[in-house]
XYZ file of C-alpha atoms in Angstrom:
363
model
C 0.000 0.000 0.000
C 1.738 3.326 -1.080
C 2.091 6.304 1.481
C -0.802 9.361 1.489
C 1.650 12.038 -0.249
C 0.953 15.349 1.600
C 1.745 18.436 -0.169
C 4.425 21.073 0.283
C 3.544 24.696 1.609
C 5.163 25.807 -1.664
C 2.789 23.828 -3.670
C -0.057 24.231 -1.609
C 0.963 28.268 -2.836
C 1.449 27.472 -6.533
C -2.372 26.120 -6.626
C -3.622 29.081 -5.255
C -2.242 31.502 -7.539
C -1.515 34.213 -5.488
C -0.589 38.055 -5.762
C 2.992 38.084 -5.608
C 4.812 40.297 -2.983
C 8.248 40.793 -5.121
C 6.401 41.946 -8.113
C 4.546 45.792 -8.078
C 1.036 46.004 -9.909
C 2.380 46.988 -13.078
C 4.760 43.410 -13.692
C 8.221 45.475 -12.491
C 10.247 43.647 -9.735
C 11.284 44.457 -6.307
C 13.941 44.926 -5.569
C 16.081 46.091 -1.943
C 16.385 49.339 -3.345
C 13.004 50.003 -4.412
C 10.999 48.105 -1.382
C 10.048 50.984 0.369
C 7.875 52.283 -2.811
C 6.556 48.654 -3.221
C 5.547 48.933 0.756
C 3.426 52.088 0.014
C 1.556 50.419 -2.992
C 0.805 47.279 -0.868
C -0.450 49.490 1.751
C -2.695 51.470 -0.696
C -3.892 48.695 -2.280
C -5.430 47.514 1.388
C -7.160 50.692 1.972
C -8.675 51.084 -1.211
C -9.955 47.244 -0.859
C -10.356 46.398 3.046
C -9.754 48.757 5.552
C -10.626 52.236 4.584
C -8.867 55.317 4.302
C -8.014 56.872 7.916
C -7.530 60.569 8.984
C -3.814 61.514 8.328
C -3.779 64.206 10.629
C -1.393 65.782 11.786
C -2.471 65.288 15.372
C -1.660 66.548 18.508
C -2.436 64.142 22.014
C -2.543 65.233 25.384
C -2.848 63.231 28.255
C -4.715 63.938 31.423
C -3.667 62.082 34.430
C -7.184 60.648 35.882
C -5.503 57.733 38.366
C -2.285 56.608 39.715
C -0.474 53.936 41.915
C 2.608 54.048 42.342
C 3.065 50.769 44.307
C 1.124 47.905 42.768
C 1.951 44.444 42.056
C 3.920 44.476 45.116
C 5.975 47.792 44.731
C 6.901 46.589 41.501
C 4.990 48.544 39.210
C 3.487 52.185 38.224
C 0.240 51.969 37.457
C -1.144 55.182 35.647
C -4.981 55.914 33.940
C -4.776 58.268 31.374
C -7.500 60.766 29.452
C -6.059 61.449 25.934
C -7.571 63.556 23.620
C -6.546 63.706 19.936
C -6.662 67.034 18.239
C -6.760 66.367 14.616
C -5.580 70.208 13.132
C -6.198 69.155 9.428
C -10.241 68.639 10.099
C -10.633 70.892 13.139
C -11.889 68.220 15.414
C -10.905 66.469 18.679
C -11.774 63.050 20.095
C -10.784 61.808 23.609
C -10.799 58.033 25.078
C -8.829 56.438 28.253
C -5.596 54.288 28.375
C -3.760 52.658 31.188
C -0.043 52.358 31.616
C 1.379 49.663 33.858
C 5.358 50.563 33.743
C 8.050 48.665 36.238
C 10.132 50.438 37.580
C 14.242 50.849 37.262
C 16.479 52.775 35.510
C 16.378 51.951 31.636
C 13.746 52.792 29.388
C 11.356 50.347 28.983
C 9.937 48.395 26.308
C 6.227 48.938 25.942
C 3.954 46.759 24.323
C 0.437 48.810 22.784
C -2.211 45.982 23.153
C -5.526 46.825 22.170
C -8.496 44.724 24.289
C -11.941 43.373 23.926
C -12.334 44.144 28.045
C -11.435 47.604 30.203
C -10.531 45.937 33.636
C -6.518 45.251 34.529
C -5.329 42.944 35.020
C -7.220 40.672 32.187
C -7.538 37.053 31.213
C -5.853 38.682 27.516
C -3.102 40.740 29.427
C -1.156 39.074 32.608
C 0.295 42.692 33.420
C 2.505 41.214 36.072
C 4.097 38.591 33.578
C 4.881 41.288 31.400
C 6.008 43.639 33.824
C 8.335 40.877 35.463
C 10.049 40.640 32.170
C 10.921 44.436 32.244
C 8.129 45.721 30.250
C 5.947 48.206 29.899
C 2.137 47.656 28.536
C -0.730 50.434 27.541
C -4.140 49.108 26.920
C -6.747 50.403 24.937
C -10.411 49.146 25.605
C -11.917 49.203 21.997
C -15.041 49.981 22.675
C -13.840 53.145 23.801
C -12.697 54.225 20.549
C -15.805 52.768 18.127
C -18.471 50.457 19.692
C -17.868 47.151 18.173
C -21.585 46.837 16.333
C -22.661 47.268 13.143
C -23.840 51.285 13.770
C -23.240 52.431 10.653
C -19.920 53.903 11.845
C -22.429 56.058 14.221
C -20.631 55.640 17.329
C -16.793 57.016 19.016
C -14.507 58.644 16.972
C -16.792 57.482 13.595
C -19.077 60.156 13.482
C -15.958 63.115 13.687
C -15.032 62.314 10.046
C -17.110 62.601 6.827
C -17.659 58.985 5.151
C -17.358 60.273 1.765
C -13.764 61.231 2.401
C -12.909 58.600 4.720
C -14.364 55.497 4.780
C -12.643 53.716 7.799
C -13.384 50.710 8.899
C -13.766 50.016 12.573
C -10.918 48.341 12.077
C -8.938 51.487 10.865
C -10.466 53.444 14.028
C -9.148 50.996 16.365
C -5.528 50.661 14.791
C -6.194 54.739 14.500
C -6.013 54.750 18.219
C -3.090 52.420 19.602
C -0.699 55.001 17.060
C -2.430 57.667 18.740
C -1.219 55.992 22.007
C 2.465 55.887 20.733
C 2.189 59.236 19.967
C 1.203 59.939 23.697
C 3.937 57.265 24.678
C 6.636 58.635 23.403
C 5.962 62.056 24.723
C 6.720 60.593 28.360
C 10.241 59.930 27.666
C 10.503 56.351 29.080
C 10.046 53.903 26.492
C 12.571 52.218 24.638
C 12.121 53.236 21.016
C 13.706 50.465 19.495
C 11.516 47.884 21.534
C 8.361 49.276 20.457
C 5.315 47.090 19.591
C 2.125 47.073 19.273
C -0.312 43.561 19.852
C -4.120 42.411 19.785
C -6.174 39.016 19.596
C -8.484 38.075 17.035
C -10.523 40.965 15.580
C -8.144 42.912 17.304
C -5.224 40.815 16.212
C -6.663 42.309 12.516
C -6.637 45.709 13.787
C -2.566 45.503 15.338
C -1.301 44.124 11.844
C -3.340 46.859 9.793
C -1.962 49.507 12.757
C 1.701 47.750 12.433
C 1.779 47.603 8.980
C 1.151 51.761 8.468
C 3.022 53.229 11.712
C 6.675 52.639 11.196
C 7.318 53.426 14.674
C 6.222 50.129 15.443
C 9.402 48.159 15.898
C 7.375 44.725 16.279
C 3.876 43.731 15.565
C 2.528 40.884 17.077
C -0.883 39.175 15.277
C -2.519 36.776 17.799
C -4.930 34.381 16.210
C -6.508 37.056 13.981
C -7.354 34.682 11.045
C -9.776 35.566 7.858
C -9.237 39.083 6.872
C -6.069 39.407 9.296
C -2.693 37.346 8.611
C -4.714 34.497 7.050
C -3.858 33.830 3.271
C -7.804 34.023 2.150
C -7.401 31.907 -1.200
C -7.957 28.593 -0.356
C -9.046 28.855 2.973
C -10.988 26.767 5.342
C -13.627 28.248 8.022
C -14.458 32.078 8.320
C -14.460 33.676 4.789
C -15.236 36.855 2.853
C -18.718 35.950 3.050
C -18.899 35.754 6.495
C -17.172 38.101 7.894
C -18.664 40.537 5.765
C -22.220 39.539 6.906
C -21.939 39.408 10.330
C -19.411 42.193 10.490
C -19.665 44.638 7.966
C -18.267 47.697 10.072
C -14.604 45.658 10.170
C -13.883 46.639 6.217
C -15.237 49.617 3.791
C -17.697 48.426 1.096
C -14.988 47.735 -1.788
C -14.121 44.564 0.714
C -17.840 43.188 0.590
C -17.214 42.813 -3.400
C -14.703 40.013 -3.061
C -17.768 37.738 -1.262
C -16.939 34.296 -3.136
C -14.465 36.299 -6.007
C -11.477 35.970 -3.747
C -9.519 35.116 -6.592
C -10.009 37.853 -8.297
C -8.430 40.088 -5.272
C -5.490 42.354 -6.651
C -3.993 41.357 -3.008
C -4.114 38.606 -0.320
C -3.095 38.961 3.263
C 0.503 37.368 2.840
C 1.102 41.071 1.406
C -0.112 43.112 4.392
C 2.195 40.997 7.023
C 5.154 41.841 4.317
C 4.447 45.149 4.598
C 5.712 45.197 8.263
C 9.520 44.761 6.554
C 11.811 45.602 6.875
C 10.483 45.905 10.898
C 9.497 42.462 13.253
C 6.555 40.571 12.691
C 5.313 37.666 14.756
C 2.221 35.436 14.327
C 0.438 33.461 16.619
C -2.239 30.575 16.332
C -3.552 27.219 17.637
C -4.116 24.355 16.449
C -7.981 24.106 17.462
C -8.597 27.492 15.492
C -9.778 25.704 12.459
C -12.565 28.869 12.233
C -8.778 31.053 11.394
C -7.300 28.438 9.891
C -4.001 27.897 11.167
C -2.125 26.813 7.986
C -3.592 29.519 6.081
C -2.289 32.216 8.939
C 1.519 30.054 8.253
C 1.613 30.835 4.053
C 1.479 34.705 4.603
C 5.022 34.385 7.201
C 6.302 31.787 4.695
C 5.793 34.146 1.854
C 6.693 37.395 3.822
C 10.097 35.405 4.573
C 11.588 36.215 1.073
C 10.806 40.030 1.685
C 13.716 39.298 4.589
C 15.471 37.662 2.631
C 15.520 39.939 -0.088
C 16.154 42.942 2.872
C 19.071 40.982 3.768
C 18.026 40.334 7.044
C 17.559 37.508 8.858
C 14.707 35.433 7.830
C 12.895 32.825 9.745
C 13.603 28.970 9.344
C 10.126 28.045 8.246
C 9.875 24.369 7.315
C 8.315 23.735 3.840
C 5.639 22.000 5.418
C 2.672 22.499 7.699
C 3.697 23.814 11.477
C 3.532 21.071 13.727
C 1.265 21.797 17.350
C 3.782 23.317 19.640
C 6.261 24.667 16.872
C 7.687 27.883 17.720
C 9.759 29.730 14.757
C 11.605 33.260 16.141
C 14.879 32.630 15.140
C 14.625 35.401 12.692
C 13.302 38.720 12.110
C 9.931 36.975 11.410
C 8.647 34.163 13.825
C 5.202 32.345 13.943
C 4.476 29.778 16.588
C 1.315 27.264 16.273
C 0.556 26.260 20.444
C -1.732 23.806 21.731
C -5.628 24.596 22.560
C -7.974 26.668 20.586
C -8.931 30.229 19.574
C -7.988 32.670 22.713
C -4.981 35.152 23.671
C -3.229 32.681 26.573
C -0.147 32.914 28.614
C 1.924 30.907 26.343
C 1.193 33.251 23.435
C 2.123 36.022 25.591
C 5.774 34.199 26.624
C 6.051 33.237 22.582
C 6.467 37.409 21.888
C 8.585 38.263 25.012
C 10.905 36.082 24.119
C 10.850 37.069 19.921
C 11.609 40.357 21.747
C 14.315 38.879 23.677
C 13.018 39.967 27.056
């Protein structure tokens, strides 16, 4: 009896037929030189056709202190509540929404992780502040909801209703990435953050929203994707579980209207998502998934870091050892300047995952 032959990731690829990330629209190639210009189309190309164009600014954030502690998790940590408001000068209008800092204390700046959160109390199931802290970082949470009400509103509610439709037609998606760069901005004005340890991180819908936010704001030194699946890092050709189709019916706030086109025409996309999590180069990126998530599709999340390798590659730096095969549960790949790991369990934002970036940030 002759052995089942399992496929390649590479030719898994070739059947799908994808965009390719070396290649600009109009046939030239990429090269080192010219990635940067080849960066800008990819991220144009996902505004016009999934997320929405956001408000540019420029912006100036302020921060009112509403609560502090200066001794929590056991002397360890400063723990500070902040009110910022956003003054966008370029469309005369101002939108404010809360944020809390845990920072440990010592002498260096810190790194800070940006996570934006499905919940507003700290500590959270999704953010062990004390792990993090222990490993000498900093972390800011936004609560979502405070920026744009996760429901389909018609873009009615938060910051949507500040901004004309007609000339930008964000996604709630956009609004939420909108705000964790909004945080940075506020972040950096304190002086005590590392720079070059930057990042910023989310779960699920909100993994979505910290690639789209990673992917634009340059300032982001890492951006970490956390099981965010169909419409996130998930390559959507081929896919198994959640699709165009239903994301776009149950959530049609996430993307603009071009999006809802590609219901059941995914092929004939002028993109896929393995181009978005390329876009983070020549910068970290960092996926996470589970096994269980068969709704994300964890093999579909691993082709988009496969493919986003050769952008490394090409960048001459160093690219991740990714197996031309399907991740086995429990593989972790952050050798590189990329890393993905596939853990144990199903669809949720766990301790492990949490452990898998602080050390890709070699904390």
């Amino acid at each position: 009896m002759k052995g089942l032959y399992i496929m390649t990731i590479s030719e898994e690829i070739r059947r799908l037929n994808l965009p390719p990330i070396l290649k600009f629209a109009d046939g030239r190639d990429v090269t080192a030189e010219n990635w940067p210009q080849r960066r800008d189309e990819i991220l144009r190309i996902f505004e016009e056709h999934e997320y929405g164009c956001s408000p540019r600014g420029p912006f100036e954030v302020t921060g009112e202190l509403t609560y502090k502690r200066e001794d929590d998790y056991a002397n360890k940590v400063l723990t500070e509540k902040y009110r910022l408001t956003v003054n966008d000068t370029a469309e005369n209008v101002s939108f404010s929404f809360p944020v809390v800092f845990h920072t440990p204390y010592g002498g260096r700046k810190k790194p800070l992780f940006i996570l934006i959160n499905f919940r507003d109390q700290t500590p959270d199931e999704y953010m062990p502040v004390e792990e993090i802290t222990d490993r000498g970082a900093a972390v800011a949470m936004i609560y979502y909801n405070d920026v744009a009400e996760d429901a389909n509103d018609d873009f009615k509610s938060g910051v949507g209703p500040l901004y004309p439709r007609d000339k930008y037609d964000w996604s709630k998606i956009g609004m939420w990435a909108w705000s964790m760069s909004r945080t940075l901005d506020f972040a950096l004005s304190l002086d005590r953050y590392n720079e070059r340890k930057i990042a910023c991180v989310g779960h699920s819908r909100l993994g979505k929203t910290s690639l789209w936010c990673g992917a634009q704001d340059e300032r982001f030194k890492y951006v970490f994707v956390n099981d965010s699946g169909c419409s996130g890092d998930a390559v959507t050709r081929g896919k198994t579980g959640e699709r165009i189709v239903h994301i776009t019916n149950a959530f049609p706030v996430w993307s603009n209207d071009k999006y809802k086109e590609y219901r059941d025409r995914e092929d004939e996309m002028p993109f896929d998502q393995h181009m978005l999590v390329a876009a983070v180069a020549p910068r970290h990126v960092y996926g996470g998934t589970a096994v269980l998530d068969t709704w994300a599709d964890p093999y579909s999340q691993y082709m988009s870091y496969y493919l986003a390798n050769d952008v490394y590659k090409l960048l001459g730096m160093k690219p991740a050892d990714f197996p031309d095969r399907r991740p086995d549960t429990g593989e972790r790949f952050m050798g590189g300047d990329i890393g993905f790991h596939m853990r144990h369990g199903a669809h949720f934002f766990s301790r492990e995952d949490w452990q898998c970036y602080l050390n890709f940030m070699e904390l």
